[in-house]
Coordinates of C-alpha atoms in Angstrom, one line a residue:
M21 CA -14.0 -3.8 -9.0
P22 CA -15.6 -3.6 -12.5
E23 CA -17.5 -0.5 -11.3
L24 CA -14.3 1.0 -10.0
R25 CA -12.6 0.4 -13.3
A26 CA -15.5 1.9 -15.2
L27 CA -15.6 4.9 -12.9
L28 CA -11.9 5.7 -13.4
T29 CA -12.0 5.0 -17.1
D30 CA -15.0 7.3 -17.5
A31 CA -13.1 10.0 -15.6
G32 CA -10.5 10.0 -18.3
F33 CA -7.8 7.7 -16.9
D34 CA -6.1 5.2 -19.3
D35 CA -5.1 1.6 -18.9
V36 CA -7.2 1.2 -15.8
R37 CA -6.8 -2.3 -14.2
T38 CA -7.6 -3.6 -10.8
Y39 CA -6.1 -6.4 -8.7
V40 CA -8.1 -8.4 -6.2
A41 CA -11.1 -6.9 -4.5
S42 CA -9.4 -4.4 -2.1
G43 CA -9.2 -1.3 -4.3
N44 CA -5.8 -1.9 -5.9
V45 CA -5.7 0.0 -9.1
V46 CA -3.0 0.5 -11.8
L47 CA -3.7 3.2 -14.3
T48 CA -2.0 5.8 -16.5
S49 CA -2.5 9.5 -15.8
S50 CA -0.9 12.8 -16.6
L51 CA -1.9 14.1 -13.1
N52 CA 0.7 14.3 -10.3
A53 CA 0.3 11.9 -7.4
D54 CA -1.5 14.4 -5.1
K55 CA -4.0 15.4 -7.7
L56 CA -4.6 11.9 -8.8
G57 CA -5.2 10.7 -5.3
A58 CA -7.5 13.7 -4.5
Q59 CA -9.5 13.3 -7.7
S60 CA -9.8 9.5 -7.1
E61 CA -11.0 10.0 -3.5
K62 CA -13.6 12.5 -4.7
L63 CA -14.9 10.2 -7.5
I64 CA -15.1 7.2 -5.2
G65 CA -16.9 9.1 -2.5
K66 CA -19.4 10.5 -4.9
R67 CA -20.1 7.2 -6.7
F68 CA -19.9 4.7 -3.9
G69 CA -20.9 6.9 -1.0
F70 CA -17.9 6.4 1.3
D71 CA -14.6 8.0 2.1
V72 CA -11.5 6.1 1.2
D73 CA -7.8 7.1 1.5
V74 CA -6.1 6.8 -1.9
I75 CA -2.4 6.4 -1.7
V76 CA -0.6 6.8 -5.0
R77 CA 2.8 5.5 -6.1
S78 CA 4.3 5.7 -9.5
A79 CA 5.7 2.6 -11.2
D80 CA 9.2 3.8 -10.4
E81 CA 8.4 4.4 -6.8
L82 CA 6.9 1.0 -6.5
A83 CA 9.9 -0.5 -8.1
E84 CA 12.1 1.2 -5.5
V85 CA 9.9 -0.2 -2.7
V86 CA 10.5 -3.7 -4.1
R87 CA 14.2 -3.1 -4.7
L88 CA 14.8 -1.9 -1.2
N89 CA 13.1 -4.9 0.5
P90 CA 14.8 -4.5 3.8
L91 CA 13.4 -7.7 5.3
A92 CA 14.2 -10.0 2.4
E93 CA 16.5 -12.1 4.6
V94 CA 13.8 -12.9 7.2
A95 CA 10.5 -12.5 5.4
D96 CA 10.0 -15.9 3.8
N97 CA 6.2 -15.9 3.5
P98 CA 4.9 -13.1 1.2
K99 CA 1.4 -13.3 2.7
R100 CA 2.8 -12.3 6.1
Y101 CA 5.1 -9.6 4.9
Q102 CA 3.3 -6.2 4.7
V103 CA 4.2 -2.9 3.3
S104 CA 2.3 0.2 4.6
F105 CA 2.2 3.0 2.0
C106 CA 1.9 6.3 3.7
D107 CA 0.9 9.7 2.2
G108 CA 3.9 11.3 4.0
E109 CA 6.8 10.2 6.2
P110 CA 5.4 8.9 9.5
D111 CA 6.5 10.5 12.7
P112 CA 9.7 8.6 13.9
A113 CA 8.3 8.6 17.5
A114 CA 5.1 6.9 16.3
V115 CA 7.1 4.3 14.4
E116 CA 9.2 3.6 17.5
K117 CA 6.0 3.2 19.6
I118 CA 4.6 0.7 17.0
A119 CA 7.9 -1.2 16.8
A120 CA 7.9 -1.5 20.6
A121 CA 4.7 -3.5 20.4
A122 CA 6.4 -6.1 18.2
A123 CA 6.6 -9.7 19.3
P124 CA 10.1 -11.1 19.4
T125 CA 9.8 -12.6 16.0
E126 CA 8.3 -9.6 14.3
K127 CA 10.2 -6.8 12.5
L128 CA 9.4 -3.3 11.4
V129 CA 11.5 -1.1 9.2
A130 CA 10.6 2.4 8.1
I131 CA 12.1 3.8 4.9
G132 CA 10.7 7.2 3.8
R133 CA 7.0 6.9 3.2
E134 CA 6.9 3.1 3.6
L135 CA 6.8 0.8 6.6
Y136 CA 7.9 -2.8 6.0
A137 CA 6.4 -5.2 8.6
W138 CA 7.2 -8.9 9.0
H139 CA 4.5 -10.9 10.9
P140 CA 5.8 -14.6 10.8
D141 CA 2.9 -15.7 13.0
G142 CA 0.3 -13.7 11.1
V143 CA -1.5 -10.4 11.9
G144 CA -4.4 -12.0 13.8
R145 CA -2.9 -11.6 17.2
S146 CA -0.2 -9.2 16.4
K147 CA -0.1 -6.2 18.8
M148 CA 2.3 -4.5 16.4
W149 CA -0.2 -4.9 13.5
T150 CA -3.0 -3.6 15.6
K151 CA -1.1 -0.4 16.2
L152 CA 0.2 -0.2 12.6
A153 CA -3.3 -0.5 11.2
G154 CA -4.6 2.2 13.6
S155 CA -4.3 5.9 13.1
G156 CA -1.3 6.5 15.3
L157 CA 1.2 7.2 12.5
G158 CA 0.1 10.8 12.0
V159 CA -0.3 10.1 8.2
R160 CA -2.8 8.3 6.1
A161 CA -1.7 4.8 5.1
T162 CA -2.8 1.6 3.5
A163 CA -1.1 -1.8 3.8
R164 CA -0.5 -4.5 1.2
N165 CA 1.1 -7.9 1.5
W166 CA 4.3 -8.6 -0.5
T167 CA 2.5 -10.7 -3.1
T168 CA 0.2 -7.8 -3.8
V169 CA 3.1 -5.3 -3.9
T170 CA 5.0 -7.3 -6.4
T171 CA 2.0 -8.1 -8.5
L172 CA 1.1 -4.4 -8.7
L173 CA 4.6 -3.7 -9.8
E174 CA 4.4 -6.3 -12.6
M175 CA 1.1 -4.7 -13.7
A176 CA 2.6 -1.2 -13.6
R177 CA 5.5 -2.3 -15.8
E178 CA 3.0 -3.7 -18.3
S179 CA 1.4 -0.3 -18.7

């Protein structure tokens, strides 16, 4: 993560901060989301030698994700509550197919470019999670647990 922070800082981004070792970055940029994501992907690929999908959300967009929180009434463990951030709206048929794999206690809600998934028994044996983490959505996506989502929002608000 220190190398990632240095890379993005050297590229001209401001207030670059990272959270945990999974590529979560909060920064300030004048670029729009598409350009920021594309430039970050290119920089990471060149520096670290691997391709990674960079999904960008502004502080306001992230605040809206947290505000909506459609599973607040059932998701009582933030480590088992996931939000998948997509680079576009996923195909409704793909979302239905993923939801059909849910165990009786699991829930999935799609709102715009986000998928909120509740896995009360964890993701280890979840058939829904296996499908959600796969490439069947028709869009690129990355998932974060609720603790990470809310922490990233706090970090973004500090910027």
